[in-house]
Amino acid sequence: MGSSVVMDELTLHELPKANWKEAEMELASIIGHKRKISTHSCGTCNSEEAKYRCPRCMKYSCSLSCVIKHKTELQCSGIRDKVAFVATSQFNDINLLSDYRFLEDVGRSADCAARDIFFQRPTTNKYLNIMKKQARKRNIDLSFLPIGFTKRRENSTFFHRREQRFYWHLKLLFPQSDAEYCENRVPDDKTLHQILKTYIDPEESDPVFRQRLKAYVQVESHVIVLMKVEKRKNDSVRYYELDCSKSLFENLRNKTVIEYPTVLVTLKEFKNDFAVLGQETR
């Protein structure tokens, strides 16, 4: 930084006096900018000057890799908290504009939801019975919990009458990375392989997921997908082994689903930790 600033100062004296003031202002902005950056080091690697600041947790980062690492380690979304408390003494025009835009976004989202048929998901007993009936036609035993249960509240599964298909709420568990993710609107004709591609494909997966699930990404071909057998006693837990090449609908046939399917993605080397139906050790 010193050499570039010295060069700017020498150049200043070579300019006509009429242009000194303008050059001094430009130099001051350069020096000020550099000093501002140099006062903060990367909060992830602690070895480089910070270039970015997370709008969510205000942590400084120096590169994309450090940004991704900090999001993974801190489970940070990187999205500014639009409803964070701001004291009256600190409230300014920027906060006012932020609140105004937030209210606009809420209004826009509400309007989109009113127009979007996917959000028009009745939760009456009549509609739930229709979903049960449609599931039975597909040899799926679908059950619902009483109102108040977490799974009942989370469930976004619905049956699209015009398309005659289910769009499932799907939970994915990755025990070797201690990670859990939920997907909404998963069409029943989508294969498990297509679903997992977003998470553990070495090239096509989301970078944030890839970093968190690197134990799976490195051995993508050595992954199996299991689903717990419902309505069994706690001392006799068993799992179905699902076929990743088949659709979600094909994998759910002849099985019981309570609210929505939960699948467990595990490495093959840990398969013996789970009692797979029909493959129990004698």
mmCIF file of N, CA, C and O in Angstrom, residues 135-180:
data_model
loop_
_atom_site.group_PDB
_atom_site.id
_atom_site.type_symbol
_atom_site.label_atom_id
_atom_site.label_comp_id
_atom_site.label_asym_id
_atom_site.label_seq_id
_atom_site.Cartn_x
_atom_site.Cartn_y
_atom_site.Cartn_z
ATOM 1 N N ALA A 135 -53.799 -41.608 -2.809
ATOM 2 C CA ALA A 135 -52.608 -42.378 -2.438
ATOM 3 C C ALA A 135 -52.910 -43.873 -2.460
ATOM 4 O O ALA A 135 -52.090 -44.681 -2.933
ATOM 5 N N ARG A 136 -54.089 -44.253 -1.963
ATOM 6 C CA ARG A 136 -54.472 -45.671 -1.957
ATOM 7 C C ARG A 136 -54.546 -46.222 -3.373
ATOM 8 O O ARG A 136 -54.186 -47.377 -3.616
ATOM 9 N N LYS A 137 -55.037 -45.410 -4.315
ATOM 10 C CA LYS A 137 -55.093 -45.841 -5.716
ATOM 11 C C LYS A 137 -53.707 -46.181 -6.247
ATOM 12 O O LYS A 137 -53.569 -46.980 -7.174
ATOM 13 N N ARG A 138 -52.705 -45.561 -5.638
ATOM 14 C CA ARG A 138 -51.309 -45.775 -6.054
ATOM 15 C C ARG A 138 -50.585 -46.738 -5.112
ATOM 16 O O ARG A 138 -49.351 -46.794 -5.103
ATOM 17 N N ASN A 139 -51.365 -47.447 -4.303
ATOM 18 C CA ASN A 139 -50.828 -48.419 -3.341
ATOM 19 C C ASN A 139 -49.876 -47.781 -2.330
ATOM 20 O O ASN A 139 -48.851 -48.360 -1.954
ATOM 21 N N ILE A 140 -50.214 -46.571 -1.911
ATOM 22 C CA ILE A 140 -49.451 -45.872 -0.872
ATOM 23 C C ILE A 140 -50.389 -45.644 0.301
ATOM 24 O O ILE A 140 -51.474 -45.075 0.140
ATOM 25 N N ASP A 141 -49.976 -46.099 1.474
ATOM 26 C CA ASP A 141 -50.777 -45.909 2.687
ATOM 27 C C ASP A 141 -50.377 -44.565 3.306
ATOM 28 O O ASP A 141 -49.394 -44.470 4.033
ATOM 29 N N LEU A 142 -51.146 -43.521 3.022
ATOM 30 C CA LEU A 142 -50.838 -42.166 3.493
ATOM 31 C C LEU A 142 -51.668 -41.842 4.732
ATOM 32 O O LEU A 142 -52.888 -41.953 4.720
ATOM 33 N N SER A 143 -50.987 -41.435 5.809
ATOM 34 C CA SER A 143 -51.671 -41.085 7.058
ATOM 35 C C SER A 143 -51.312 -39.665 7.470
ATOM 36 O O SER A 143 -50.229 -39.168 7.134
ATOM 37 N N PHE A 144 -52.229 -39.035 8.189
ATOM 38 C CA PHE A 144 -51.997 -37.672 8.661
ATOM 39 C C PHE A 144 -52.116 -37.618 10.185
ATOM 40 O O PHE A 144 -52.920 -38.330 10.781
ATOM 41 N N LEU A 145 -51.315 -36.741 10.790
ATOM 42 C CA LEU A 145 -51.324 -36.549 12.238
ATOM 43 C C LEU A 145 -52.340 -35.472 12.622
ATOM 44 O O LEU A 145 -52.733 -34.666 11.773
ATOM 45 N N PRO A 146 -52.745 -35.438 13.860
ATOM 46 C CA PRO A 146 -53.685 -34.385 14.297
ATOM 47 C C PRO A 146 -53.063 -32.998 14.191
ATOM 48 O O PRO A 146 -51.829 -32.844 14.204
ATOM 49 N N ILE A 147 -53.912 -31.986 14.099
ATOM 50 C CA ILE A 147 -53.446 -30.604 14.052
ATOM 51 C C ILE A 147 -52.671 -30.286 15.333
ATOM 52 O O ILE A 147 -53.088 -30.643 16.430
ATOM 53 N N GLY A 148 -51.532 -29.626 15.168
ATOM 54 C CA GLY A 148 -50.698 -29.291 16.319
ATOM 55 C C GLY A 148 -49.360 -29.998 16.292
ATOM 56 O O GLY A 148 -48.383 -29.508 16.854
ATOM 57 N N PHE A 149 -49.304 -31.153 15.598
ATOM 58 C CA PHE A 149 -48.038 -31.860 15.476
ATOM 59 C C PHE A 149 -47.122 -31.125 14.491
ATOM 60 O O PHE A 149 -47.589 -30.549 13.502
ATOM 61 N N THR A 150 -45.823 -31.180 14.766
ATOM 62 C CA THR A 150 -44.848 -30.468 13.922
ATOM 63 C C THR A 150 -44.908 -30.944 12.479
ATOM 64 O O THR A 150 -44.907 -30.139 11.542
ATOM 65 N N LYS A 151 -44.967 -32.253 12.270
ATOM 66 C CA LYS A 151 -45.000 -32.787 10.904
ATOM 67 C C LYS A 151 -46.264 -32.344 10.161
ATOM 68 O O LYS A 151 -46.213 -32.101 8.952
ATOM 69 N N ARG A 152 -47.362 -32.235 10.872
ATOM 70 C CA ARG A 152 -48.609 -31.762 10.247
ATOM 71 C C ARG A 152 -48.460 -30.311 9.787
ATOM 72 O O ARG A 152 -48.909 -29.919 8.719
ATOM 73 N N ARG A 153 -47.791 -29.522 10.633
ATOM 74 C CA ARG A 153 -47.593 -28.108 10.315
ATOM 75 C C ARG A 153 -46.586 -27.930 9.173
ATOM 76 O O ARG A 153 -46.737 -27.046 8.330
ATOM 77 N N GLU A 154 -45.561 -28.755 9.146
ATOM 78 C CA GLU A 154 -44.510 -28.633 8.122
ATOM 79 C C GLU A 154 -44.966 -29.128 6.759
ATOM 80 O O GLU A 154 -44.503 -28.638 5.727
ATOM 81 N N ASN A 155 -45.848 -30.104 6.749
ATOM 82 C CA ASN A 155 -46.188 -30.811 5.516
ATOM 83 C C ASN A 155 -46.778 -29.896 4.442
ATOM 84 O O ASN A 155 -47.776 -29.206 4.655
ATOM 85 N N SER A 156 -46.143 -29.888 3.280
ATOM 86 C CA SER A 156 -46.631 -29.082 2.151
ATOM 87 C C SER A 156 -47.081 -29.967 0.986
ATOM 88 O O SER A 156 -47.300 -29.477 -0.127
ATOM 89 N N THR A 157 -47.201 -31.265 1.247
ATOM 90 C CA THR A 157 -47.623 -32.209 0.205
ATOM 91 C C THR A 157 -49.027 -31.874 -0.299
ATOM 92 O O THR A 157 -49.905 -31.518 0.481
ATOM 93 N N PHE A 158 -49.232 -31.972 -1.601
ATOM 94 C CA PHE A 158 -50.580 -31.779 -2.145
ATOM 95 C C PHE A 158 -50.748 -32.621 -3.408
ATOM 96 O O PHE A 158 -49.762 -33.033 -4.030
ATOM 97 N N PHE A 159 -51.989 -32.868 -3.742
ATOM 98 C CA PHE A 159 -52.313 -33.637 -4.948
ATOM 99 C C PHE A 159 -52.841 -32.688 -6.006
ATOM 100 O O PHE A 159 -53.802 -31.950 -5.774
ATOM 101 N N HIS A 160 -52.208 -32.698 -7.166
ATOM 102 C CA HIS A 160 -52.597 -31.821 -8.272
ATOM 103 C C HIS A 160 -53.637 -32.565 -9.118
ATOM 104 O O HIS A 160 -53.306 -33.533 -9.817
ATOM 105 N N ARG A 161 -54.868 -32.139 -9.050
ATOM 106 C CA ARG A 161 -55.950 -32.873 -9.718
ATOM 107 C C ARG A 161 -55.813 -32.867 -11.229
ATOM 108 O O ARG A 161 -56.064 -33.883 -11.880
ATOM 109 N N ARG A 162 -55.456 -31.716 -11.786
ATOM 110 C CA ARG A 162 -55.365 -31.640 -13.244
ATOM 111 C C ARG A 162 -54.242 -32.532 -13.783
ATOM 112 O O ARG A 162 -54.410 -33.212 -14.793
ATOM 113 N N GLU A 163 -53.110 -32.542 -13.093
ATOM 114 C CA GLU A 163 -51.980 -33.357 -13.539
ATOM 115 C C GLU A 163 -52.070 -34.782 -13.015
ATOM 116 O O GLU A 163 -51.312 -35.657 -13.451
ATOM 117 N N GLN A 164 -52.976 -35.007 -12.049
ATOM 118 C CA GLN A 164 -53.151 -36.321 -11.449
ATOM 119 C C GLN A 164 -51.828 -36.881 -10.897
ATOM 120 O O GLN A 164 -51.421 -38.011 -11.196
ATOM 121 N N ARG A 165 -51.194 -36.048 -10.079
ATOM 122 C CA ARG A 165 -49.941 -36.487 -9.463
ATOM 123 C C ARG A 165 -49.747 -35.801 -8.113
ATOM 124 O O ARG A 165 -50.342 -34.745 -7.857
ATOM 125 N N PHE A 166 -48.930 -36.414 -7.288
ATOM 126 C CA PHE A 166 -48.583 -35.825 -6.000
ATOM 127 C C PHE A 166 -47.344 -34.943 -6.144
ATOM 128 O O PHE A 166 -46.428 -35.246 -6.911
ATOM 129 N N TYR A 167 -47.355 -33.867 -5.382
ATOM 130 C CA TYR A 167 -46.156 -33.048 -5.197
ATOM 131 C C TYR A 167 -45.815 -33.162 -3.708
ATOM 132 O O TYR A 167 -46.535 -32.658 -2.865
ATOM 133 N N TRP A 168 -44.708 -33.843 -3.432
ATOM 134 C CA TRP A 168 -44.399 -34.238 -2.066
ATOM 135 C C TRP A 168 -43.515 -33.233 -1.325
ATOM 136 O O TRP A 168 -42.632 -32.604 -1.908
ATOM 137 N N HIS A 169 -43.786 -33.146 -0.034
ATOM 138 C CA HIS A 169 -42.828 -32.531 0.886
ATOM 139 C C HIS A 169 -41.861 -33.658 1.231
ATOM 140 O O HIS A 169 -42.283 -34.741 1.629
ATOM 141 N N LEU A 170 -40.575 -33.424 1.071
ATOM 142 C CA LEU A 170 -39.586 -34.491 1.253
ATOM 143 C C LEU A 170 -38.474 -34.031 2.185
ATOM 144 O O LEU A 170 -37.891 -32.950 2.001
ATOM 145 N N LYS A 171 -38.180 -34.849 3.190
ATOM 146 C CA LYS A 171 -37.075 -34.552 4.117
ATOM 147 C C LYS A 171 -35.926 -35.509 3.835
ATOM 148 O O LYS A 171 -36.131 -36.724 3.713
ATOM 149 N N LEU A 172 -34.709 -34.964 3.728
ATOM 150 C CA LEU A 172 -33.523 -35.764 3.476
ATOM 151 C C LEU A 172 -32.563 -35.644 4.655
ATOM 152 O O LEU A 172 -32.226 -34.533 5.069
ATOM 153 N N LEU A 173 -32.121 -36.777 5.175
ATOM 154 C CA LEU A 173 -31.187 -36.815 6.292
ATOM 155 C C LEU A 173 -29.844 -37.355 5.803
ATOM 156 O O LEU A 173 -29.798 -38.373 5.110
ATOM 157 N N PHE A 174 -28.763 -36.687 6.171
ATOM 158 C CA PHE A 174 -27.408 -37.105 5.812
ATOM 159 C C PHE A 174 -26.629 -37.319 7.117
ATOM 160 O O PHE A 174 -25.937 -36.407 7.591
ATOM 161 N N PRO A 175 -26.736 -38.494 7.726
ATOM 162 C CA PRO A 175 -26.164 -38.703 9.067
ATOM 163 C C PRO A 175 -24.648 -38.553 9.138
ATOM 164 O O PRO A 175 -24.127 -38.101 10.164
ATOM 165 N N GLN A 176 -23.921 -38.922 8.077
ATOM 166 C CA GLN A 176 -22.455 -38.814 8.143
ATOM 167 C C GLN A 176 -21.967 -37.366 8.096
ATOM 168 O O GLN A 176 -20.803 -37.089 8.383
ATOM 169 N N SER A 177 -22.841 -36.438 7.737
ATOM 170 C CA SER A 177 -22.504 -35.015 7.767
ATOM 171 C C SER A 177 -23.357 -34.255 8.763
ATOM 172 O O SER A 177 -23.280 -33.024 8.832
ATOM 173 N N ASP A 178 -24.186 -34.992 9.505
ATOM 174 C CA ASP A 178 -25.081 -34.393 10.499
ATOM 175 C C ASP A 178 -25.878 -33.248 9.871
ATOM 176 O O ASP A 178 -25.955 -32.141 10.403
ATOM 177 N N ALA A 179 -26.460 -33.526 8.712
ATOM 178 C CA ALA A 179 -27.192 -32.500 7.960
ATOM 179 C C ALA A 179 -28.611 -32.974 7.669
ATOM 180 O O ALA A 179 -28.878 -34.170 7.536
ATOM 181 N N GLU A 180 -29.505 -32.001 7.554
ATOM 182 C CA GLU A 180 -30.911 -32.280 7.279
ATOM 183 C C GLU A 180 -31.462 -31.197 6.363
ATOM 184 O O GLU A 180 -31.255 -30.012 6.604
#
